[in-house]
XYZ file of C-alpha atoms in Angstrom:
535
model
C 80.297 114.972 122.297
C 83.367 112.723 122.668
C 86.564 113.825 124.396
C 88.344 114.448 121.112
C 85.640 116.838 119.877
C 85.602 118.621 123.252
C 89.341 119.171 123.150
C 89.131 120.468 119.569
C 86.438 123.008 120.462
C 88.067 123.987 123.773
C 91.438 124.385 122.120
C 89.905 126.460 119.332
C 88.154 128.775 121.789
C 91.318 129.391 123.806
C 93.337 129.911 120.626
C 90.859 132.427 119.289
C 90.749 134.366 122.580
C 94.535 134.641 122.819
C 94.694 135.532 119.145
C 92.270 138.457 119.460
C 93.879 139.652 122.669
C 97.420 139.733 121.285
C 97.078 140.418 117.553
C 93.822 142.242 116.952
C 92.156 142.108 113.477
C 92.594 138.971 111.414
C 93.841 138.443 107.874
C 91.528 137.488 105.054
C 93.737 134.609 103.864
C 94.073 131.543 106.089
C 97.519 130.236 106.927
C 98.723 126.942 105.494
C 100.359 124.383 107.775
C 101.930 121.342 106.097
C 102.766 118.537 108.509
C 105.073 115.732 107.362
C 104.643 112.755 109.675
C 107.603 110.387 109.443
C 109.789 113.429 108.796
C 113.041 111.633 109.599
C 112.395 108.752 107.179
C 113.626 108.099 103.637
C 110.393 108.939 101.847
C 110.162 112.330 103.540
C 113.741 113.388 102.903
C 114.001 111.987 99.363
C 110.563 112.889 97.995
C 108.263 114.916 100.246
C 110.582 117.700 101.387
C 112.222 118.120 97.936
C 108.757 118.448 96.378
C 107.794 121.078 98.949
C 111.009 123.003 98.304
C 110.447 122.996 94.550
C 106.889 124.255 95.026
C 108.244 126.991 97.298
C 111.018 127.916 94.874
C 108.532 128.184 92.001
C 106.241 130.458 93.994
C 103.411 128.002 94.701
C 103.916 128.165 98.472
C 103.574 131.687 99.830
C 106.171 132.256 102.586
C 103.785 134.705 104.250
C 101.201 131.944 104.693
C 102.942 128.595 104.853
C 104.843 126.808 107.585
C 106.119 123.232 107.468
C 106.191 120.918 110.449
C 108.058 117.641 110.729
C 106.856 115.031 113.210
C 108.579 111.754 114.074
C 109.827 109.705 116.989
C 113.477 110.691 116.505
C 114.641 113.115 119.188
C 116.286 115.780 117.056
C 116.168 119.566 116.907
C 114.757 121.843 114.205
C 118.266 122.462 112.903
C 119.176 118.771 112.883
C 116.158 118.017 110.682
C 117.086 120.885 108.358
C 120.652 119.604 108.095
C 119.373 116.073 107.453
C 117.250 117.039 104.450
C 119.380 119.886 103.058
C 121.424 117.666 100.742
C 118.301 116.241 99.104
C 116.728 119.586 98.190
C 119.123 120.876 95.520
C 121.617 119.417 93.059
C 125.248 120.446 93.253
C 125.072 122.023 89.788
C 122.408 124.551 90.801
C 123.152 124.855 94.517
C 124.548 128.392 94.271
C 121.596 129.867 92.384
C 119.130 128.321 94.830
C 121.138 129.015 97.979
C 119.074 131.990 99.122
C 115.739 130.262 98.477
C 117.003 127.142 100.228
C 118.012 129.087 103.316
C 114.614 130.798 103.534
C 112.756 127.522 102.952
C 114.626 125.702 105.705
C 113.665 128.440 108.164
C 110.004 127.577 107.499
C 110.552 124.072 108.938
C 109.924 123.267 112.580
C 110.296 119.838 114.166
C 108.165 118.195 116.855
C 109.159 114.853 118.372
C 106.707 112.309 119.712
C 105.242 108.808 119.393
C 102.551 108.123 116.808
C 99.996 107.047 119.394
C 100.694 109.687 122.045
C 98.279 112.433 123.037
C 101.142 114.511 124.469
C 103.066 114.445 121.195
C 100.110 115.567 119.110
C 99.180 118.216 121.684
C 102.665 119.682 121.225
C 102.222 119.464 117.452
C 98.886 121.284 117.625
C 100.393 123.942 119.867
C 103.182 124.561 117.351
C 100.691 124.794 114.475
C 98.425 127.112 116.483
C 101.322 129.442 117.282
C 102.053 129.717 113.569
C 98.413 130.438 112.762
C 98.245 133.103 115.477
C 101.423 134.753 114.192
C 99.812 134.992 110.751
C 96.657 136.550 112.247
C 94.523 133.776 110.844
C 90.836 133.893 111.719
C 89.272 130.967 113.527
C 88.163 128.305 111.059
C 90.016 129.730 108.037
C 93.372 128.035 108.503
C 94.401 125.112 106.310
C 96.079 122.002 107.687
C 97.602 119.331 105.466
C 98.935 116.138 107.060
C 101.239 114.018 104.877
C 101.631 110.500 106.306
C 105.072 109.373 105.089
C 104.600 106.342 107.305
C 103.941 102.593 107.238
C 100.220 101.863 106.771
C 100.169 99.970 110.069
C 100.276 103.277 111.923
C 97.710 105.111 109.769
C 94.778 104.342 112.117
C 96.402 105.522 115.385
C 97.959 108.563 113.714
C 94.663 109.559 112.097
C 92.942 109.106 115.451
C 95.421 111.467 117.111
C 95.100 114.020 114.311
C 91.320 113.926 114.544
C 91.310 114.323 118.323
C 93.978 117.000 118.714
C 95.039 118.624 115.440
C 92.005 119.168 113.217
C 90.895 122.593 112.080
C 87.315 123.774 111.967
C 86.178 123.996 108.344
C 83.038 126.078 108.620
C 84.794 129.335 107.688
C 86.692 128.138 104.649
C 89.498 126.294 106.400
C 90.145 122.577 106.077
C 92.036 119.521 107.318
C 93.292 117.011 104.733
C 95.113 113.699 105.032
C 97.560 112.286 102.471
C 98.281 108.555 102.743
C 100.865 106.558 100.795
C 100.622 103.061 99.335
C 100.175 100.245 100.099
C 96.457 100.595 100.641
C 96.116 97.184 102.277
C 97.436 93.811 101.172
C 94.161 92.317 99.942
C 90.476 93.241 99.761
C 89.791 92.566 103.428
C 92.739 94.548 104.778
C 92.132 97.407 102.331
C 88.503 97.677 103.410
C 89.504 97.531 107.068
C 92.018 100.334 106.570
C 89.485 102.395 104.602
C 86.880 101.901 107.312
C 89.255 102.938 110.091
C 90.314 106.129 108.313
C 86.804 106.746 106.948
C 85.352 106.696 110.469
C 87.537 109.693 111.293
C 87.600 111.709 108.068
C 85.218 112.223 105.174
C 86.234 111.001 101.711
C 86.869 114.563 100.402
C 89.499 114.925 103.143
C 91.409 111.748 102.221
C 94.038 111.758 99.446
C 95.434 108.310 98.577
C 98.612 109.120 96.716
C 100.635 107.190 94.166
C 103.435 109.043 92.425
C 102.565 107.550 89.026
C 99.368 109.565 89.164
C 101.508 112.661 88.852
C 103.606 111.594 85.864
C 103.359 114.127 83.053
C 102.305 111.645 80.382
C 99.859 109.835 82.664
C 98.141 113.153 83.278
C 98.209 113.739 79.519
C 96.039 110.690 78.799
C 92.678 112.445 79.081
C 93.830 115.234 76.753
C 95.218 112.787 74.205
C 92.079 110.710 74.128
C 89.352 113.302 74.240
C 90.876 116.433 72.661
C 92.106 114.833 69.414
C 89.497 113.935 66.805
C 91.542 111.322 64.969
C 91.770 109.131 68.087
C 88.032 109.051 68.760
C 86.961 106.628 65.988
C 90.069 104.441 66.403
C 89.967 103.867 70.174
C 87.934 100.659 70.276
C 87.883 96.904 69.608
C 87.328 97.424 65.869
C 90.800 98.919 65.427
C 92.928 98.007 68.441
C 94.377 94.497 68.668
C 95.793 94.734 72.189
C 97.003 97.142 74.852
C 100.227 96.555 76.763
C 101.314 98.399 79.926
C 104.889 97.641 80.931
C 107.016 98.463 83.977
C 110.541 97.041 83.801
C 113.537 97.550 86.065
C 117.045 96.506 85.066
C 118.192 95.770 88.622
C 117.302 93.100 91.134
C 116.788 93.320 94.875
C 120.409 94.520 95.313
C 121.034 92.967 98.719
C 117.511 93.669 99.976
C 116.193 90.192 99.307
C 114.945 89.653 102.834
C 112.805 92.780 102.777
C 111.701 92.051 99.227
C 110.651 88.507 100.017
C 108.658 89.662 103.016
C 107.203 92.872 101.637
C 107.598 92.521 97.878
C 108.093 95.251 95.340
C 105.809 97.576 97.290
C 108.815 98.674 99.248
C 110.398 99.888 96.024
C 107.222 101.549 94.844
C 106.902 103.634 97.984
C 110.462 104.884 97.762
C 112.029 102.454 100.231
C 110.414 103.648 103.444
C 109.946 100.918 106.020
C 106.740 98.907 105.878
C 104.959 97.174 108.720
C 106.094 93.674 109.665
C 103.576 91.638 107.704
C 104.229 88.910 105.154
C 103.105 90.184 101.761
C 104.695 87.357 99.792
C 103.222 87.339 96.282
C 102.076 90.935 96.658
C 105.468 91.730 95.045
C 104.012 91.903 91.586
C 100.369 92.220 92.526
C 100.459 95.749 93.880
C 102.439 97.011 90.920
C 99.860 95.453 88.601
C 97.062 96.834 90.749
C 98.659 100.260 90.535
C 98.780 99.977 86.747
C 95.162 98.868 86.720
C 93.847 101.645 88.905
C 95.899 104.558 87.663
C 96.800 103.899 84.051
C 94.623 101.189 82.516
C 91.510 103.065 83.600
C 92.686 106.206 81.813
C 93.311 104.194 78.657
C 89.987 102.351 78.755
C 87.481 104.758 80.341
C 84.637 106.498 78.550
C 84.567 110.266 78.176
C 83.446 111.878 81.450
C 80.642 114.430 81.304
C 83.047 117.077 82.657
C 86.534 117.465 84.079
C 85.242 117.522 87.631
C 87.223 114.994 89.685
C 84.176 112.959 90.682
C 82.978 112.618 87.077
C 86.406 111.345 86.005
C 86.653 108.932 88.923
C 83.123 107.650 88.237
C 84.229 106.544 84.769
C 87.378 104.879 86.138
C 85.302 102.837 88.572
C 83.041 101.680 85.725
C 86.096 100.256 83.939
C 87.180 98.326 87.028
C 83.705 96.943 87.534
C 83.757 95.651 83.939
C 86.997 93.647 84.338
C 86.397 89.906 84.207
C 87.970 87.468 86.721
C 91.611 86.701 85.961
C 92.275 83.213 84.589
C 95.311 81.271 85.812
C 96.201 80.342 82.243
C 96.545 84.063 81.448
C 99.129 84.661 84.191
C 102.880 83.991 84.044
C 105.025 84.543 87.127
C 108.818 84.544 87.133
C 111.723 84.724 89.552
C 115.167 85.686 88.302
C 117.979 83.198 88.769
C 120.117 84.165 91.738
C 117.289 85.734 93.725
C 117.409 82.911 96.290
C 121.194 83.237 96.645
C 120.551 86.105 99.026
C 121.029 84.582 102.517
C 117.990 86.498 103.783
C 115.676 84.831 101.238
C 114.147 81.414 102.013
C 115.450 78.615 99.797
C 111.916 77.662 98.795
C 110.684 81.222 98.130
C 107.995 81.467 95.445
C 107.964 85.270 95.523
C 107.695 86.499 91.924
C 110.085 89.141 90.643
C 108.252 89.162 87.302
C 104.638 88.886 86.245
C 102.589 89.117 83.089
C 98.817 88.957 83.348
C 95.989 89.595 80.927
C 92.888 91.515 81.877
C 89.725 91.514 79.809
C 87.129 94.262 79.964
C 83.587 93.114 79.346
C 81.954 96.102 77.673
C 80.998 97.219 74.186
C 84.173 99.197 73.509
C 86.729 96.623 74.625
C 85.203 93.160 74.251
C 87.874 90.785 72.921
C 90.801 93.201 73.420
C 93.442 91.850 75.839
C 95.009 94.340 78.247
C 98.463 92.949 78.984
C 100.074 94.080 82.246
C 103.767 93.323 82.617
C 106.124 94.093 85.511
C 109.555 92.760 86.381
C 112.924 93.215 88.053
C 116.389 92.341 86.706
C 115.146 92.831 83.151
C 117.049 93.750 79.972
C 116.178 97.441 80.311
C 114.456 99.963 82.528
C 111.304 101.519 81.156
C 107.631 102.184 81.702
C 105.333 102.599 78.746
C 101.851 102.140 77.345
C 101.720 100.401 73.965
C 98.545 100.485 71.855
C 98.890 97.978 69.008
C 96.451 98.341 66.120
C 95.070 95.567 63.941
C 96.496 94.602 60.564
C 95.567 96.652 57.512
C 93.027 94.695 55.431
C 94.149 94.090 51.834
C 97.917 94.397 52.301
C 98.853 95.494 48.763
C 102.414 96.433 49.839
C 103.027 93.031 51.459
C 104.479 94.797 54.485
C 102.537 93.310 57.396
C 105.488 91.251 58.543
C 107.409 94.486 59.147
C 105.107 95.228 62.049
C 101.782 96.740 63.002
C 100.985 100.368 63.692
C 101.571 101.174 67.356
C 100.977 104.250 69.473
C 103.493 104.255 72.318
C 103.498 106.501 75.367
C 106.876 106.355 77.114
C 106.393 107.303 80.770
C 110.043 106.895 81.754
C 112.842 107.352 81.022
C 112.912 109.947 78.196
C 109.247 110.952 78.231
C 107.847 110.704 74.728
C 104.928 109.760 72.518
C 105.507 108.181 69.158
C 103.452 106.487 66.463
C 105.037 103.555 64.668
C 103.888 103.505 61.076
C 104.899 102.143 57.677
C 106.361 104.579 55.129
C 108.125 104.397 51.765
C 111.833 103.966 52.141
C 113.653 106.870 50.427
C 115.025 105.869 47.050
C 114.004 104.916 43.540
C 112.336 101.644 44.450
C 108.917 101.127 46.059
C 110.023 99.569 49.328
C 108.466 100.048 52.730
C 110.052 100.497 56.126
C 108.861 101.161 59.657
C 109.436 104.636 61.039
C 107.756 106.920 63.554
C 106.099 110.225 64.207
C 107.833 111.346 67.378
C 107.081 113.820 70.172
C 110.013 113.612 72.572
C 109.565 115.997 75.456
C 113.222 116.879 76.048
C 113.555 117.911 72.408
C 110.190 119.635 71.945
C 110.055 121.356 75.339
C 113.699 122.250 75.922
C 112.928 125.339 77.990
C 110.182 123.725 80.055
C 110.935 122.043 83.358
C 108.742 118.979 83.779
C 107.689 118.873 87.431
C 108.264 115.852 89.611
C 105.142 113.798 90.282
C 105.113 114.557 94.000
C 105.183 118.300 93.349
C 102.073 118.114 91.211
C 100.192 115.857 93.609
C 100.991 117.847 96.743
C 99.865 121.000 94.950
C 96.633 119.204 94.015
C 95.989 118.388 97.672
C 96.419 122.027 98.617
C 94.000 123.046 95.844
C 91.545 120.334 96.861
C 91.645 118.600 93.454
C 91.165 114.836 93.909
C 91.150 113.928 90.220
C 94.478 112.083 90.396
C 93.878 110.316 93.688
C 92.227 106.980 94.354
C 88.681 106.994 95.676
C 87.594 104.333 98.151
C 85.231 102.521 95.765
C 87.941 102.545 93.087
C 90.390 100.966 95.511
C 87.842 98.327 96.505
C 87.011 97.468 92.888
C 90.704 96.993 92.056
C 91.263 94.692 95.025
C 88.193 92.665 94.114
C 89.902 91.847 90.822
C 93.291 90.857 92.234
C 92.594 89.339 95.649
C 91.448 85.893 94.375
C 94.642 85.570 92.322
C 96.754 86.759 95.241
C 95.327 84.075 97.507
C 95.950 81.355 94.906
C 99.586 82.475 94.609
C 100.045 82.509 98.371
C 98.725 78.939 98.513
C 101.323 77.896 95.942
C 98.761 77.176 93.235
C 100.582 79.477 90.765
C 104.347 78.947 90.606
C 107.161 81.302 89.589
C 109.248 80.267 86.571
C 113.032 80.925 86.647
C 114.448 83.438 84.152
C 117.898 84.839 83.505
C 118.758 88.314 84.823
C 119.046 90.825 81.990
C 116.525 88.991 79.812
C 112.959 89.744 78.750
C 111.677 87.397 81.438
C 110.395 83.816 81.120
C 109.872 82.640 77.548
C 106.414 81.505 78.662
C 105.495 85.185 79.013
C 106.333 85.858 75.352
C 104.294 82.811 74.398
C 101.356 84.171 76.402
C 101.611 87.522 74.600
C 101.704 85.789 71.229
C 98.675 83.708 72.169
C 96.865 86.902 73.194
C 97.486 88.383 69.738
C 100.475 90.653 70.325
C 102.885 90.731 67.367
C 106.388 91.845 68.215
C 108.186 94.056 65.710
C 111.605 92.710 64.729
C 114.331 94.937 63.327
C 112.857 98.229 64.563
C 114.117 100.084 67.641
C 112.894 103.492 68.717
C 115.837 105.799 69.457
C 115.140 108.980 71.429
C 116.201 111.985 69.343
C 119.190 114.005 70.514
C 119.026 117.715 71.168
């Protein structure tokens, strides 16, 4: 038995003895302790704590069971942490109606200060958690401990080591210890595997939740239902009917004075809600991790086969099969761009090749998708901000209406903003003449579900971790398969073998990217613009 295990068992024995002595009989329901590590950082105050408050306000966190602990190096008091996050928990327009709930929620938060590699700090954290569990008369082994690492990945290994040695809960009586880790999951295949091995040596895979907020988007989670609960999609969802699939993430702003960080870390810093990353030169990982994210969390849902059940492992098995079927990326099917003015930032090197835009084509070598290009597109300082999935169907054979030049049928899933699904199709234009026009069948969520509050992604994912549902989290073999696809390209970019092409801010990106899409078979519709319906 190593020292960490001894301390866990010794601590548990002492805790149980004091518990029985002071409180008597135990409760049937184990307490829930949620620990936010990096509690004083941006990610915690802007995303993690607001998600926890919303879950509490909606009744998903029982105040008789739950307690929330913040842990960070900052030397602040409980009240100082509460004051620091208070302004991020409610909007001004609904502050009065949530005032009572907010006050009660903040009283559930306790702060512990300490380094991330210090035994003393994590001993104090465990003591605070144990006192909460004792106060709730929780039986030994039935308590639940959730550790959310709102931290740079560089400190994951030491933090996980401290948690394992001093803060884990015995799980043999229904309790558990779970770890939530944020992106980036490494910077290439080697580093990702090293990180997985370090965490995997301490915790089993069912205890590890690799989170990405896009996993929790309402319309991303709707993909399985759309594909496998609607009969008319089943015969159409294949290479016989679909010409191409496009997944697009566009932002209409640049690095906004953060060029130095961006050039060193890339767009990952934006993806993980601006919390500080470790000092390591990611370079071309700017676009790569966003494309990898699209690959792992969205493309797989579009391309996977029907799982045998909705059990998380069955779904994740099918996602891995898709990744393993992706062919190596060809340089001629990649276009990188850098918007003009990016290097004007004094913190950016004059010779920076860091891409702020990328289009790449993936090809899946299986019976369903052979010959269908999957076009992944991400960029900053673009003409608009949006994220969508665009399924473009093939031309209608025998075009008796001579309307093909008006555009192909498309099924579009708008992830943000203005969540919607719409089908572009050709219809008769109203009037006495037989003329055709493109229109749409539209399901816009704000119009259709006016009285329904769509939860934030972090709310859904944190609730999933509490329930133990790993369906929307990345499994280790899935992560490895995704990095195996992108790492060779990443290394070629870092060596300067693939160059970024200048493009104007506010544009669609380099014209070479449009040429690549056209070569891949994508036909852009001219003269049609989808307009979200008004309420």
